[in-house]
mmCIF file of N, CA and C in Angstrom:
data_model
loop_
_atom_site.group_PDB
_atom_site.id
_atom_site.type_symbol
_atom_site.label_atom_id
_atom_site.label_comp_id
_atom_site.label_asym_id
_atom_site.label_seq_id
_atom_site.Cartn_x
_atom_site.Cartn_y
_atom_site.Cartn_z
ATOM 1 N N MET W 1 -75.573 8.809 -57.948
ATOM 2 C CA MET W 1 -75.357 7.696 -58.851
ATOM 3 C C MET W 1 -73.943 7.148 -58.600
ATOM 4 N N PRO W 2 -73.795 5.836 -58.407
ATOM 5 C CA PRO W 2 -72.477 5.243 -58.183
ATOM 6 C C PRO W 2 -71.550 5.428 -59.385
ATOM 7 N N ALA W 3 -70.260 5.557 -59.106
ATOM 8 C CA ALA W 3 -69.278 5.760 -60.163
ATOM 9 C C ALA W 3 -69.317 4.635 -61.192
ATOM 10 N N ASP W 4 -69.494 3.392 -60.736
ATOM 11 C CA ASP W 4 -69.553 2.271 -61.679
ATOM 12 C C ASP W 4 -70.695 2.440 -62.675
ATOM 13 N N GLU W 5 -71.815 2.911 -62.195
ATOM 14 C CA GLU W 5 -72.969 3.107 -63.083
ATOM 15 C C GLU W 5 -72.684 4.202 -64.113
ATOM 16 N N ILE W 6 -72.029 5.248 -63.678
ATOM 17 C CA ILE W 6 -71.660 6.328 -64.607
ATOM 18 C C ILE W 6 -70.719 5.788 -65.684
ATOM 19 N N LEU W 7 -69.729 5.002 -65.275
ATOM 20 C CA LEU W 7 -68.775 4.438 -66.227
ATOM 21 C C LEU W 7 -69.446 3.466 -67.182
ATOM 22 N N GLU W 8 -70.373 2.666 -66.680
ATOM 23 C CA GLU W 8 -71.115 1.734 -67.548
ATOM 24 C C GLU W 8 -71.937 2.497 -68.578
ATOM 25 N N ARG W 9 -72.669 3.504 -68.127
ATOM 26 C CA ARG W 9 -73.499 4.291 -69.051
ATOM 27 C C ARG W 9 -72.667 4.967 -70.127
ATOM 28 N N ALA W 10 -71.451 5.383 -69.743
ATOM 29 C CA ALA W 10 -70.562 6.060 -70.694
ATOM 30 C C ALA W 10 -69.794 5.074 -71.567
ATOM 31 N N GLN W 11 -69.996 3.776 -71.316
ATOM 32 C CA GLN W 11 -69.273 2.719 -72.027
ATOM 33 C C GLN W 11 -67.760 2.941 -71.932
ATOM 34 N N ALA W 12 -67.328 3.272 -70.724
ATOM 35 C CA ALA W 12 -65.911 3.528 -70.477
ATOM 36 C C ALA W 12 -65.102 2.245 -70.623
ATOM 37 N N PRO W 13 -63.867 2.372 -71.066
ATOM 38 C CA PRO W 13 -63.013 1.185 -71.144
ATOM 39 C C PRO W 13 -62.681 0.682 -69.743
ATOM 40 N N ARG W 14 -62.255 -0.548 -69.636
ATOM 41 C CA ARG W 14 -61.924 -1.136 -68.327
ATOM 42 C C ARG W 14 -60.621 -0.565 -67.773
ATOM 43 N N TYR W 15 -59.770 -0.021 -68.645
ATOM 44 C CA TYR W 15 -58.542 0.628 -68.202
ATOM 45 C C TYR W 15 -58.670 2.116 -68.475
ATOM 46 N N LEU W 16 -58.557 2.910 -67.427
ATOM 47 C CA LEU W 16 -58.620 4.369 -67.540
ATOM 48 C C LEU W 16 -57.217 4.911 -67.291
ATOM 49 N N HIS W 17 -56.702 5.678 -68.211
ATOM 50 C CA HIS W 17 -55.331 6.168 -68.082
ATOM 51 C C HIS W 17 -55.173 7.124 -66.911
ATOM 52 N N TYR W 18 -56.155 7.997 -66.709
ATOM 53 C CA TYR W 18 -56.047 8.985 -65.630
ATOM 54 C C TYR W 18 -57.428 9.318 -65.095
ATOM 55 N N VAL W 19 -57.520 9.387 -63.763
ATOM 56 C CA VAL W 19 -58.752 9.812 -63.101
ATOM 57 C C VAL W 19 -58.381 10.829 -62.029
ATOM 58 N N SER W 20 -59.114 11.925 -61.991
ATOM 59 C CA SER W 20 -58.976 12.920 -60.936
ATOM 60 C C SER W 20 -60.217 12.824 -60.065
ATOM 61 N N LEU W 21 -60.013 12.480 -58.798
ATOM 62 C CA LEU W 21 -61.121 12.342 -57.870
ATOM 63 C C LEU W 21 -61.179 13.584 -56.990
ATOM 64 N N ASP W 22 -62.046 14.498 -57.356
ATOM 65 C CA ASP W 22 -62.215 15.773 -56.654
ATOM 66 C C ASP W 22 -63.713 16.031 -56.605
ATOM 67 N N VAL W 23 -64.351 15.517 -55.571
ATOM 68 C CA VAL W 23 -65.811 15.569 -55.501
ATOM 69 C C VAL W 23 -66.303 16.268 -54.226
ATOM 70 N N GLU W 24 -65.564 17.282 -53.835
ATOM 71 C CA GLU W 24 -65.960 18.173 -52.745
ATOM 72 C C GLU W 24 -66.426 17.458 -51.478
ATOM 73 N N GLY W 25 -65.528 16.617 -50.956
ATOM 74 C CA GLY W 25 -65.803 15.998 -49.668
ATOM 75 C C GLY W 25 -66.242 14.551 -49.725
ATOM 76 N N ALA W 26 -66.582 14.042 -50.897
ATOM 77 C CA ALA W 26 -67.039 12.647 -50.997
ATOM 78 C C ALA W 26 -65.939 11.738 -51.544
ATOM 79 N N GLU W 27 -64.685 12.158 -51.423
ATOM 80 C CA GLU W 27 -63.581 11.383 -51.985
ATOM 81 C C GLU W 27 -63.463 9.991 -51.349
ATOM 82 N N TYR W 28 -63.894 9.819 -50.129
ATOM 83 C CA TYR W 28 -63.854 8.499 -49.496
ATOM 84 C C TYR W 28 -64.971 7.601 -50.005
ATOM 85 N N GLU W 29 -66.146 8.162 -50.197
ATOM 86 C CA GLU W 29 -67.301 7.366 -50.588
ATOM 87 C C GLU W 29 -67.209 6.831 -52.013
ATOM 88 N N VAL W 30 -66.619 7.581 -52.913
ATOM 89 C CA VAL W 30 -66.572 7.153 -54.321
ATOM 90 C C VAL W 30 -65.814 5.841 -54.500
ATOM 91 N N PRO W 31 -64.572 5.715 -54.000
ATOM 92 C CA PRO W 31 -63.903 4.425 -54.190
ATOM 93 C C PRO W 31 -64.566 3.287 -53.409
ATOM 94 N N GLN W 32 -65.205 3.593 -52.297
ATOM 95 C CA GLN W 32 -65.895 2.564 -51.517
ATOM 96 C C GLN W 32 -67.036 1.948 -52.320
ATOM 97 N N GLY W 33 -67.692 2.749 -53.129
ATOM 98 C CA GLY W 33 -68.832 2.277 -53.901
ATOM 99 C C GLY W 33 -68.477 1.860 -55.310
ATOM 100 N N SER W 34 -67.195 1.681 -55.579
ATOM 101 C CA SER W 34 -66.742 1.317 -56.924
ATOM 102 C C SER W 34 -66.113 -0.064 -56.910
ATOM 103 N N ASP W 35 -66.286 -0.767 -58.001
ATOM 104 C CA ASP W 35 -65.667 -2.075 -58.168
ATOM 105 C C ASP W 35 -64.251 -1.854 -58.700
ATOM 106 N N LEU W 36 -63.294 -1.786 -57.792
ATOM 107 C CA LEU W 36 -61.922 -1.478 -58.185
ATOM 108 C C LEU W 36 -61.249 -2.629 -58.921
ATOM 109 N N ALA W 37 -61.878 -3.791 -58.962
ATOM 110 C CA ALA W 37 -61.347 -4.903 -59.746
ATOM 111 C C ALA W 37 -61.840 -4.822 -61.188
ATOM 112 N N LYS W 38 -62.962 -4.169 -61.395
ATOM 113 C CA LYS W 38 -63.548 -4.071 -62.733
ATOM 114 C C LYS W 38 -62.855 -3.005 -63.574
ATOM 115 N N TYR W 39 -62.541 -1.887 -62.960
ATOM 116 C CA TYR W 39 -61.875 -0.789 -63.652
ATOM 117 C C TYR W 39 -60.504 -0.577 -63.035
ATOM 118 N N ARG W 40 -59.493 -0.441 -63.873
ATOM 119 C CA ARG W 40 -58.140 -0.145 -63.401
ATOM 120 C C ARG W 40 -57.756 1.235 -63.901
ATOM 121 N N VAL W 41 -56.958 1.919 -63.089
ATOM 122 C CA VAL W 41 -56.567 3.291 -63.393
ATOM 123 C C VAL W 41 -55.044 3.367 -63.410
ATOM 124 N N GLY W 42 -54.508 3.965 -64.473
ATOM 125 C CA GLY W 42 -53.060 4.119 -64.592
ATOM 126 C C GLY W 42 -52.508 5.154 -63.637
ATOM 127 N N ALA W 43 -53.136 6.302 -63.569
ATOM 128 C CA ALA W 43 -52.730 7.390 -62.663
ATOM 129 C C ALA W 43 -53.998 7.981 -62.051
ATOM 130 N N LEU W 44 -53.945 8.186 -60.757
ATOM 131 C CA LEU W 44 -55.115 8.660 -60.022
ATOM 132 C C LEU W 44 -54.691 9.762 -59.075
ATOM 133 N N THR W 45 -55.388 10.876 -59.106
ATOM 134 C CA THR W 45 -55.176 11.898 -58.090
ATOM 135 C C THR W 45 -56.442 11.977 -57.259
ATOM 136 N N VAL W 46 -56.232 12.064 -55.936
ATOM 137 C CA VAL W 46 -57.355 12.149 -55.000
ATOM 138 C C VAL W 46 -57.160 13.388 -54.155
ATOM 139 N N GLU W 47 -58.111 14.311 -54.240
ATOM 140 C CA GLU W 47 -58.047 15.507 -53.407
ATOM 141 C C GLU W 47 -58.214 15.087 -51.955
ATOM 142 N N HIS W 48 -57.343 15.593 -51.075
ATOM 143 C CA HIS W 48 -57.418 15.193 -49.675
ATOM 144 C C HIS W 48 -57.683 16.346 -48.712
ATOM 145 N N ASN W 49 -57.282 17.549 -49.051
ATOM 146 C CA ASN W 49 -57.493 18.715 -48.195
ATOM 147 C C ASN W 49 -57.069 18.488 -46.752
ATOM 148 N N PHE W 50 -56.123 17.577 -46.548
ATOM 149 C CA PHE W 50 -55.580 17.288 -45.219
ATOM 150 C C PHE W 50 -56.641 16.831 -44.225
ATOM 151 N N GLU W 51 -57.710 16.193 -44.718
ATOM 152 C CA GLU W 51 -58.793 15.720 -43.856
ATOM 153 C C GLU W 51 -58.497 14.312 -43.356
ATOM 154 N N GLU W 52 -58.074 14.208 -42.111
ATOM 155 C CA GLU W 52 -57.872 12.906 -41.479
ATOM 156 C C GLU W 52 -59.076 12.632 -40.585
ATOM 157 N N PRO W 53 -59.480 11.398 -40.423
ATOM 158 C CA PRO W 53 -58.817 10.190 -40.899
ATOM 159 C C PRO W 53 -59.190 9.804 -42.329
ATOM 160 N N LYS W 54 -60.051 10.608 -42.977
ATOM 161 C CA LYS W 54 -60.520 10.259 -44.322
ATOM 162 C C LYS W 54 -59.358 10.026 -45.295
ATOM 163 N N ARG W 55 -58.360 10.867 -45.242
ATOM 164 C CA ARG W 55 -57.232 10.738 -46.170
ATOM 165 C C ARG W 55 -56.549 9.388 -45.993
ATOM 166 N N GLY W 56 -56.287 8.989 -44.774
ATOM 167 C CA GLY W 56 -55.647 7.708 -44.503
ATOM 168 C C GLY W 56 -56.516 6.526 -44.890
ATOM 169 N N LEU W 57 -57.819 6.640 -44.673
ATOM 170 C CA LEU W 57 -58.740 5.562 -45.033
ATOM 171 C C LEU W 57 -58.803 5.361 -46.547
ATOM 172 N N ILE W 58 -58.786 6.457 -47.294
ATOM 173 C CA ILE W 58 -58.774 6.367 -48.765
ATOM 174 C C ILE W 58 -57.507 5.644 -49.208
ATOM 175 N N ARG W 59 -56.381 6.051 -48.647
ATOM 176 C CA ARG W 59 -55.100 5.438 -49.020
ATOM 177 C C ARG W 59 -55.106 3.945 -48.706
ATOM 178 N N GLU W 60 -55.547 3.567 -47.516
ATOM 179 C CA GLU W 60 -55.590 2.150 -47.131
ATOM 180 C C GLU W 60 -56.482 1.350 -48.079
ATOM 181 N N HIS W 61 -57.636 1.907 -48.419
ATOM 182 C CA HIS W 61 -58.570 1.215 -49.313
ATOM 183 C C HIS W 61 -57.940 1.001 -50.692
ATOM 184 N N LEU W 62 -57.318 2.028 -51.224
ATOM 185 C CA LEU W 62 -56.701 1.909 -52.549
ATOM 186 C C LEU W 62 -55.505 0.964 -52.523
ATOM 187 N N GLU W 63 -54.728 0.989 -51.447
ATOM 188 C CA GLU W 63 -53.579 0.086 -51.346
ATOM 189 C C GLU W 63 -54.021 -1.374 -51.296
ATOM 190 N N ARG W 64 -55.147 -1.663 -50.664
ATOM 191 C CA ARG W 64 -55.667 -3.033 -50.630
ATOM 192 C C ARG W 64 -56.011 -3.543 -52.030
ATOM 193 N N HIS W 65 -56.210 -2.608 -52.965
ATOM 194 C CA HIS W 65 -56.543 -2.967 -54.341
ATOM 195 C C HIS W 65 -55.355 -2.781 -55.286
ATOM 196 N N GLY W 66 -54.149 -2.692 -54.737
ATOM 197 C CA GLY W 66 -52.946 -2.680 -55.558
ATOM 198 C C GLY W 66 -52.403 -1.317 -55.944
ATOM 199 N N TYR W 67 -53.026 -0.253 -55.493
ATOM 200 C CA TYR W 67 -52.533 1.085 -55.816
ATOM 201 C C TYR W 67 -51.501 1.515 -54.787
ATOM 202 N N VAL W 68 -50.546 2.345 -55.211
ATOM 203 C CA VAL W 68 -49.513 2.833 -54.301
ATOM 204 C C VAL W 68 -49.459 4.356 -54.371
ATOM 205 N N LEU W 69 -49.167 4.964 -53.233
ATOM 206 C CA LEU W 69 -48.984 6.413 -53.181
ATOM 207 C C LEU W 69 -47.626 6.736 -53.772
ATOM 208 N N VAL W 70 -47.609 7.605 -54.766
ATOM 209 C CA VAL W 70 -46.365 7.980 -55.429
ATOM 210 C C VAL W 70 -45.854 9.304 -54.871
ATOM 211 N N ILE W 71 -46.755 10.276 -54.740
ATOM 212 C CA ILE W 71 -46.371 11.602 -54.258
ATOM 213 C C ILE W 71 -47.602 12.308 -53.703
ATOM 214 N N SER W 72 -47.367 13.173 -52.748
ATOM 215 C CA SER W 72 -48.424 14.046 -52.250
ATOM 216 C C SER W 72 -48.080 15.462 -52.645
ATOM 217 N N THR W 73 -49.048 16.152 -53.207
ATOM 218 C CA THR W 73 -48.856 17.555 -53.540
ATOM 219 C C THR W 73 -49.736 18.375 -52.599
ATOM 220 N N LYS W 74 -49.849 19.632 -52.842
ATOM 221 C CA LYS W 74 -50.527 20.515 -51.897
ATOM 222 C C LYS W 74 -51.884 20.001 -51.436
ATOM 223 N N TYR W 75 -52.751 19.603 -52.353
ATOM 224 C CA TYR W 75 -54.082 19.141 -51.981
ATOM 225 C C TYR W 75 -54.422 17.747 -52.475
ATOM 226 N N ASP W 76 -53.520 17.121 -53.236
ATOM 227 C CA ASP W 76 -53.818 15.831 -53.840
ATOM 228 C C ASP W 76 -52.777 14.785 -53.499
ATOM 229 N N ASP W 77 -53.247 13.539 -53.401
ATOM 230 C CA ASP W 77 -52.348 12.392 -53.338
ATOM 231 C C ASP W 77 -52.385 11.738 -54.711
ATOM 232 N N TRP W 78 -51.227 11.340 -55.206
ATOM 233 C CA TRP W 78 -51.104 10.698 -56.523
ATOM 234 C C TRP W 78 -50.762 9.228 -56.326
#
């Protein structure tokens, strides 16, 4: 089920203060299938597990939608 559909069913607000994206390997697919203009996130962590090129592709996709990398921790980009 696409993330947008889950958020719609849950009647989520258009602004989400914090989202943790840790979906065991599908971290690239989730933002690709989401309307990043419809929902905005204040703080987002994305598990990366040092998987390139997926990690870089996620970052590029999010940056195109106005998000910036603030810090990288052991397994997550913020």
